mmCIF file with all atom_site columns, C-alpha atoms in Angstrom:
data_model
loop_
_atom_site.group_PDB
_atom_site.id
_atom_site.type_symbol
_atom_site.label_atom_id
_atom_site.label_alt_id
_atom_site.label_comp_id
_atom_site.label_asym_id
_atom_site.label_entity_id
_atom_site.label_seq_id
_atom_site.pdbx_PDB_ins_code
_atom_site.Cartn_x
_atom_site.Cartn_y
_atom_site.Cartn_z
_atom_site.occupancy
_atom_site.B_iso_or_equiv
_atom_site.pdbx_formal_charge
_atom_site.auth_seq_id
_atom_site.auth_comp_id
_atom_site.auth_asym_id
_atom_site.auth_atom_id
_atom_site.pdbx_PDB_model_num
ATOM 1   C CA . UNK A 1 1   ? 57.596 20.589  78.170 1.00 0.00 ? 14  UNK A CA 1
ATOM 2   C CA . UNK A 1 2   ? 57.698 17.080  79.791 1.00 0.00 ? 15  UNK A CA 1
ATOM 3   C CA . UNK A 1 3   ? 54.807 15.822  81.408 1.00 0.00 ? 16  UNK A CA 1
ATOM 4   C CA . UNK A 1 4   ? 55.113 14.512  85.094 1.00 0.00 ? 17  UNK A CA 1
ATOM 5   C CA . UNK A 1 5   ? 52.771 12.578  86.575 1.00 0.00 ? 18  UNK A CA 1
ATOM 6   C CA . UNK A 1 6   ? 50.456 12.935  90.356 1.00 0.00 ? 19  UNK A CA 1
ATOM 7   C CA . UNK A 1 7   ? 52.964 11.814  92.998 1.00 0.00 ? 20  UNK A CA 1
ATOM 8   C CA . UNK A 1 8   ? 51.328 8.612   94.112 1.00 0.00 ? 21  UNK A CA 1
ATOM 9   C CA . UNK A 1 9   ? 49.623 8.710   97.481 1.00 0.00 ? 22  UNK A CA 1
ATOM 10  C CA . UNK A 1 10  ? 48.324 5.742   99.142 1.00 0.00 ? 23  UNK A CA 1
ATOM 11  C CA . UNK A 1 11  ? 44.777 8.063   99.660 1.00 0.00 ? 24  UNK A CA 1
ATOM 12  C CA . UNK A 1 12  ? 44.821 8.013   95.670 1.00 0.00 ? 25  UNK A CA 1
ATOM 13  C CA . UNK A 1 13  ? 42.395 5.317   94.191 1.00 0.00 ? 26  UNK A CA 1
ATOM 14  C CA . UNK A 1 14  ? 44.365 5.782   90.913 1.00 0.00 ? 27  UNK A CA 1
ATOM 15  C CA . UNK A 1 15  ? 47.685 5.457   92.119 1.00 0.00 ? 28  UNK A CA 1
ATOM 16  C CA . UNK A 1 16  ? 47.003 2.870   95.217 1.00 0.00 ? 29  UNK A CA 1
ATOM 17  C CA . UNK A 1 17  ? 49.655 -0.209  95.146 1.00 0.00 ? 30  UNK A CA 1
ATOM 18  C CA . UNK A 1 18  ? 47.812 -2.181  96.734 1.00 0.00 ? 31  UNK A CA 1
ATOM 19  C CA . UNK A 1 19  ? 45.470 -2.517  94.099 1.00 0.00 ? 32  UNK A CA 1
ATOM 20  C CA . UNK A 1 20  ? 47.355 -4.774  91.854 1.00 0.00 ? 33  UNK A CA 1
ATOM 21  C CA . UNK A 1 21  ? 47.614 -6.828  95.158 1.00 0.00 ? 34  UNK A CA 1
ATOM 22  C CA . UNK A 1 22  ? 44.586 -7.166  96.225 1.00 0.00 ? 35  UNK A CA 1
ATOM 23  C CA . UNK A 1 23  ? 43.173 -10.552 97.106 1.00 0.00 ? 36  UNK A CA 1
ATOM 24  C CA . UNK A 1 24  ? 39.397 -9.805  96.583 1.00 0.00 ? 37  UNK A CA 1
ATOM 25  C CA . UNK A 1 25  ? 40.106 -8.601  92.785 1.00 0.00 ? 38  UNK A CA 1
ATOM 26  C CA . UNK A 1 26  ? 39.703 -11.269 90.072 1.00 0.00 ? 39  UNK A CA 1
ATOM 27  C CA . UNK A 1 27  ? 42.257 -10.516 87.113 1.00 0.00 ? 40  UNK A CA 1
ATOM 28  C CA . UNK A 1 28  ? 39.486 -9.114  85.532 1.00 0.00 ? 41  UNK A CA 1
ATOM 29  C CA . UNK A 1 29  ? 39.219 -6.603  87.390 1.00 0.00 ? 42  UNK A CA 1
ATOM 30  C CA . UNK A 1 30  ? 42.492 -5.921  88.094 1.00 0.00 ? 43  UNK A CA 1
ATOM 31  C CA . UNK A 1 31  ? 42.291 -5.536  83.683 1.00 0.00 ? 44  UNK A CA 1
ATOM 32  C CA . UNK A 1 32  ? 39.773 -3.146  84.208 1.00 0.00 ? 45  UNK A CA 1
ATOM 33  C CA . UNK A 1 33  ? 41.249 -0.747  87.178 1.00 0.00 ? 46  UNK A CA 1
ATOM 34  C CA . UNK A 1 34  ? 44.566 -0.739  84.882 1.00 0.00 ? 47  UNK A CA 1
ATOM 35  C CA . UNK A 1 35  ? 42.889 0.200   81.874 1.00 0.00 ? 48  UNK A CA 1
ATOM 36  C CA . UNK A 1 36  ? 40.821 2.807   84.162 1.00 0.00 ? 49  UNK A CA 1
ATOM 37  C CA . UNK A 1 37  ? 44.515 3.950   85.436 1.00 0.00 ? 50  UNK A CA 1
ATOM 38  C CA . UNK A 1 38  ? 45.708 4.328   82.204 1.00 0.00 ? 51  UNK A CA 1
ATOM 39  C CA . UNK A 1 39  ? 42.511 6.106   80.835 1.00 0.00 ? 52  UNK A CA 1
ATOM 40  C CA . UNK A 1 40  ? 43.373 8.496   83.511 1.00 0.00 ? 53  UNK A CA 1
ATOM 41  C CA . UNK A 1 41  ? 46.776 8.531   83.142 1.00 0.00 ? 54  UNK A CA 1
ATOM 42  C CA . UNK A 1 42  ? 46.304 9.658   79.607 1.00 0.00 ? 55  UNK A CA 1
ATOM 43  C CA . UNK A 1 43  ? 43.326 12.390  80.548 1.00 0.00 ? 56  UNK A CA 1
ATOM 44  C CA . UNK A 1 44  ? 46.068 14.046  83.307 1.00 0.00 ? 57  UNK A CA 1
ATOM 45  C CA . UNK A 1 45  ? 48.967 14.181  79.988 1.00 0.00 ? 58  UNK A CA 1
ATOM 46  C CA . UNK A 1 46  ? 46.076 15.456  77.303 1.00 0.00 ? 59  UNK A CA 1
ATOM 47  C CA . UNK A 1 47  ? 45.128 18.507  80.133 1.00 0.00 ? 60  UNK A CA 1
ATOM 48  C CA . UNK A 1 48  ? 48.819 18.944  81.327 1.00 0.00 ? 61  UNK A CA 1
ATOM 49  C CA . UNK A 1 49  ? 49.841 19.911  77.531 1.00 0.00 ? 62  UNK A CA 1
ATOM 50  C CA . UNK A 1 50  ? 46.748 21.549  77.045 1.00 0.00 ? 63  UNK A CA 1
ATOM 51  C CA . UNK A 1 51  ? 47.359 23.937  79.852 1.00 0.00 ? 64  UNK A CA 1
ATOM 52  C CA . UNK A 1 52  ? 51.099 24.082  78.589 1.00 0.00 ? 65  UNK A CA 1
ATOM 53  C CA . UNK A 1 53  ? 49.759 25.150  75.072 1.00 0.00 ? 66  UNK A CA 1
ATOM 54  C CA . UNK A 1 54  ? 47.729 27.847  75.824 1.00 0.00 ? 67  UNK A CA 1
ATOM 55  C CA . UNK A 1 55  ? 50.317 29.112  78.165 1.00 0.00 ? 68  UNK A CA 1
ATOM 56  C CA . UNK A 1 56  ? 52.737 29.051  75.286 1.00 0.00 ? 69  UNK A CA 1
ATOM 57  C CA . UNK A 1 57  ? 50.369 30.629  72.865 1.00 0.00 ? 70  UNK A CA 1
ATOM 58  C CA . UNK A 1 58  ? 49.425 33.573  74.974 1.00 0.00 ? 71  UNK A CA 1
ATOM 59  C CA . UNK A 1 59  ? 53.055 34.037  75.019 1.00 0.00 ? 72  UNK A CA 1
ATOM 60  C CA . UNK A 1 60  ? 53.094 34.266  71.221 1.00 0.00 ? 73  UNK A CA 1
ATOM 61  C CA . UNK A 1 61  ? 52.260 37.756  69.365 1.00 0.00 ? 74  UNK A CA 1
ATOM 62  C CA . UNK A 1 62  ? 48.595 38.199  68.596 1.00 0.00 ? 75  UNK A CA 1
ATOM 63  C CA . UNK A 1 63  ? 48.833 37.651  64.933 1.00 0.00 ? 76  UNK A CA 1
ATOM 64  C CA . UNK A 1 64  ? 50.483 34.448  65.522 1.00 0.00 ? 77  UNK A CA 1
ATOM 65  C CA . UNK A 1 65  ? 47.253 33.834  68.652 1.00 0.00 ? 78  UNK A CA 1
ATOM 66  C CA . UNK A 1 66  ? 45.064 34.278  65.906 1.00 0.00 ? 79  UNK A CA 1
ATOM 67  C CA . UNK A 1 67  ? 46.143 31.844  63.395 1.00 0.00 ? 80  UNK A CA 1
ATOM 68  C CA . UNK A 1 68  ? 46.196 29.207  66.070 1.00 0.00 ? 81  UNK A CA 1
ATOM 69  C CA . UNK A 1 69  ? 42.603 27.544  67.056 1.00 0.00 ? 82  UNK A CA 1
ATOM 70  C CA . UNK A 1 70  ? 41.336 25.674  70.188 1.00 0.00 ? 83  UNK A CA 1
ATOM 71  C CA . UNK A 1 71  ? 40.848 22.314  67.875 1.00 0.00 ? 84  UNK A CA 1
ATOM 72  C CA . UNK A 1 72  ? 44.176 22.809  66.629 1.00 0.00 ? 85  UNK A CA 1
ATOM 73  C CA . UNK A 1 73  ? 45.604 22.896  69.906 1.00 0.00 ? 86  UNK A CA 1
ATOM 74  C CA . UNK A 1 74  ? 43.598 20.192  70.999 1.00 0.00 ? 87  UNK A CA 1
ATOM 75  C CA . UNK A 1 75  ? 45.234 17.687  68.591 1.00 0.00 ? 88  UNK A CA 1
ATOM 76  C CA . UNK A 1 76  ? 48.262 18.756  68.988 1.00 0.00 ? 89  UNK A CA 1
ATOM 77  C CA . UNK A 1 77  ? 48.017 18.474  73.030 1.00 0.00 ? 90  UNK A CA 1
ATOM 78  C CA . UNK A 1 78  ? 46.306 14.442  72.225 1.00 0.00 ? 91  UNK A CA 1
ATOM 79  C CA . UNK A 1 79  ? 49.435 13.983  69.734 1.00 0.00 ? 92  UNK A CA 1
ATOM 80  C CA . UNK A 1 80  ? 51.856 14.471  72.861 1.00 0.00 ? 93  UNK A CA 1
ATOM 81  C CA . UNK A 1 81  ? 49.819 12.465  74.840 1.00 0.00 ? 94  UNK A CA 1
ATOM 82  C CA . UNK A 1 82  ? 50.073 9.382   72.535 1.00 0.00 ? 95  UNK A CA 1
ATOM 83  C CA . UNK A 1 83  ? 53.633 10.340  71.999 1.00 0.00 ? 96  UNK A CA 1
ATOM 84  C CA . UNK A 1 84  ? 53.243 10.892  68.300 1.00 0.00 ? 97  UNK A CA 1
ATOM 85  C CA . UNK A 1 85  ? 55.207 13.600  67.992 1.00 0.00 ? 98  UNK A CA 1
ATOM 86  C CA . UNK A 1 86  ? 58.802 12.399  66.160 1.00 0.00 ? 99  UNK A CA 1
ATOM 87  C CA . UNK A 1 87  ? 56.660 11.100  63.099 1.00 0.00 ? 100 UNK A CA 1
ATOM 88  C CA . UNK A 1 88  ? 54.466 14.497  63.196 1.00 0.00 ? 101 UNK A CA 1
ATOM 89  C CA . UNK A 1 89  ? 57.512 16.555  63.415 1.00 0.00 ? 102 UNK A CA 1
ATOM 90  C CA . UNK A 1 90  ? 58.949 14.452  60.525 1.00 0.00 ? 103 UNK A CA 1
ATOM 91  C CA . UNK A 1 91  ? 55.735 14.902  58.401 1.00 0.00 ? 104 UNK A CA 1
ATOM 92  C CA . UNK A 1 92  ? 56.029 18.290  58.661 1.00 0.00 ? 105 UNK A CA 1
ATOM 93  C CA . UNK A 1 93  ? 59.419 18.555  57.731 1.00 0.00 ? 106 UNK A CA 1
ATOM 94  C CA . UNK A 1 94  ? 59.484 16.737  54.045 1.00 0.00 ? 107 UNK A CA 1
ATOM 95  C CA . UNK A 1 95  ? 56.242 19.327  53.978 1.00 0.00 ? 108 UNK A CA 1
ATOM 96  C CA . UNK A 1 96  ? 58.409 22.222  54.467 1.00 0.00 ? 109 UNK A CA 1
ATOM 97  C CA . UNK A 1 97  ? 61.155 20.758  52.289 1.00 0.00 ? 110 UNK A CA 1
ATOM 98  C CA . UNK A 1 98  ? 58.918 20.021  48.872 1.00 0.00 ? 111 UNK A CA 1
ATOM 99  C CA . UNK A 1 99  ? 57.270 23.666  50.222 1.00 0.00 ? 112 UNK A CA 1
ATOM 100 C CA . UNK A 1 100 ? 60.324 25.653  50.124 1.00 0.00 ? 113 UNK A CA 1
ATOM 101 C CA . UNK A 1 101 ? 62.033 23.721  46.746 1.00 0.00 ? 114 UNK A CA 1
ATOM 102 C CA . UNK A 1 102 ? 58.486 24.855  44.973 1.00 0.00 ? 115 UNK A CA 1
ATOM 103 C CA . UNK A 1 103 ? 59.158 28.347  46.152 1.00 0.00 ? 116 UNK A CA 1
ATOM 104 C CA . UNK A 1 104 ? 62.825 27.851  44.968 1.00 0.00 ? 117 UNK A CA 1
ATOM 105 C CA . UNK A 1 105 ? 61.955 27.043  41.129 1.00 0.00 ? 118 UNK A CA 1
ATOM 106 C CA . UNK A 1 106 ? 59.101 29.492  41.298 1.00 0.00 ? 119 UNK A CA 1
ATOM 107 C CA . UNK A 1 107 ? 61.592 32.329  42.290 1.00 0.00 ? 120 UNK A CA 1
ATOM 108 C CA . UNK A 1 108 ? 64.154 30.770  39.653 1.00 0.00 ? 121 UNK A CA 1
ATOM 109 C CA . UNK A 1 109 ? 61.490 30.829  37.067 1.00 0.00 ? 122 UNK A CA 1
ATOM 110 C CA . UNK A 1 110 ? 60.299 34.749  38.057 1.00 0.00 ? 123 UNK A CA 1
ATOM 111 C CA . UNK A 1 111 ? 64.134 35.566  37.702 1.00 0.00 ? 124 UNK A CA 1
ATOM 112 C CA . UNK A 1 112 ? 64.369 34.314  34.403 1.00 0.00 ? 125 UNK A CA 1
ATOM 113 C CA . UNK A 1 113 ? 61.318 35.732  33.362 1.00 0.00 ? 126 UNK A CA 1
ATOM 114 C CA . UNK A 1 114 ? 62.566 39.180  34.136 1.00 0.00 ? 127 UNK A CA 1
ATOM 115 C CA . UNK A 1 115 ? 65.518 38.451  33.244 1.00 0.00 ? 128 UNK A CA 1
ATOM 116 C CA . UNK A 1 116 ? 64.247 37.460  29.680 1.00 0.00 ? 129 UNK A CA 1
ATOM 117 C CA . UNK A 1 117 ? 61.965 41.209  29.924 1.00 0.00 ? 130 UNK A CA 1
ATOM 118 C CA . UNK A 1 118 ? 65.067 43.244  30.632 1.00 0.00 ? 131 UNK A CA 1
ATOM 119 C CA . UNK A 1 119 ? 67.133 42.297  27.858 1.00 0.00 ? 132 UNK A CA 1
ATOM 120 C CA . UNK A 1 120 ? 64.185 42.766  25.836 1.00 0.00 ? 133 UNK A CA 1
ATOM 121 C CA . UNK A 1 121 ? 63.929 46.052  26.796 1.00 0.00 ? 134 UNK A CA 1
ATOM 122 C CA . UNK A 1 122 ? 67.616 47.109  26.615 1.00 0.00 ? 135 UNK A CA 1
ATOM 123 C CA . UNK A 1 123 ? 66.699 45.715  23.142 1.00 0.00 ? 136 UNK A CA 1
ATOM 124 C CA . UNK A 1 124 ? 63.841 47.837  22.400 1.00 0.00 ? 137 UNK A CA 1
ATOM 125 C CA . UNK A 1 125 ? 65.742 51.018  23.737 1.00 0.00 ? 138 UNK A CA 1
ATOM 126 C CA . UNK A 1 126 ? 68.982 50.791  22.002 1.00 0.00 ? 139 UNK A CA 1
#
């Protein structure tokens, strides 16, 4: 999922070249329509990867719809937008690691325990 942008048409105001060229426009200005470009630049991106979400999660099985909200698409579509992703995705992996080595030493403790509980009741039987 790779966001593309609008082709660039001269009938665009938001993709025009000539309006970093324009004589009339004080730098200013020309600060201004950029920043306007790029606020729109980033709107197109955040509705492209919404629209790619929600495709993707009505492709999911509806217990997996249900534990996924709007919101929580939402920020996930504005985190691929500001191209956050590689430290999110990192996050979320030293989650899942200290996750699954507390599930590892509770299972590990839960063995021992019945471990410990069937040799006490070979114990009790013999």
């Amino acid at each position: 999922m790779s966001f593309q942008p609008a082709s660039s048409s001269s009938s665009s105001p938001y993709y025009s070249s000539d309006v970093s060229n324009s004589n009339y426009l004080t730098h200013t200005n020309t600060d201004l329509s950029d920043n306007h470009v790029d606020r729109e630049y980033f709107q197109q991106k955040i509705y492209y990867y919404l629209n790619e979400l929600r495709n993707f999660v009505q492709q999911a099985p509806f217990d997996i719809q249900t534990g996924i909200s709007e919101d929580m698409i939402t920020q996930l579509a504005h985190i691929l937008a500001e191209g956050k992703i590689f430290p999110t995705v990192s996050e979320l992996v030293s989650s899942q690691r200290v996750e699954e080595q507390i599930l590892h030493k509770q299972l590990i403790d839960l063995r021992a325990e019945q471990s410990g509980q069937f040799l006490s009741f070979r114990l009790t039987i013999l």
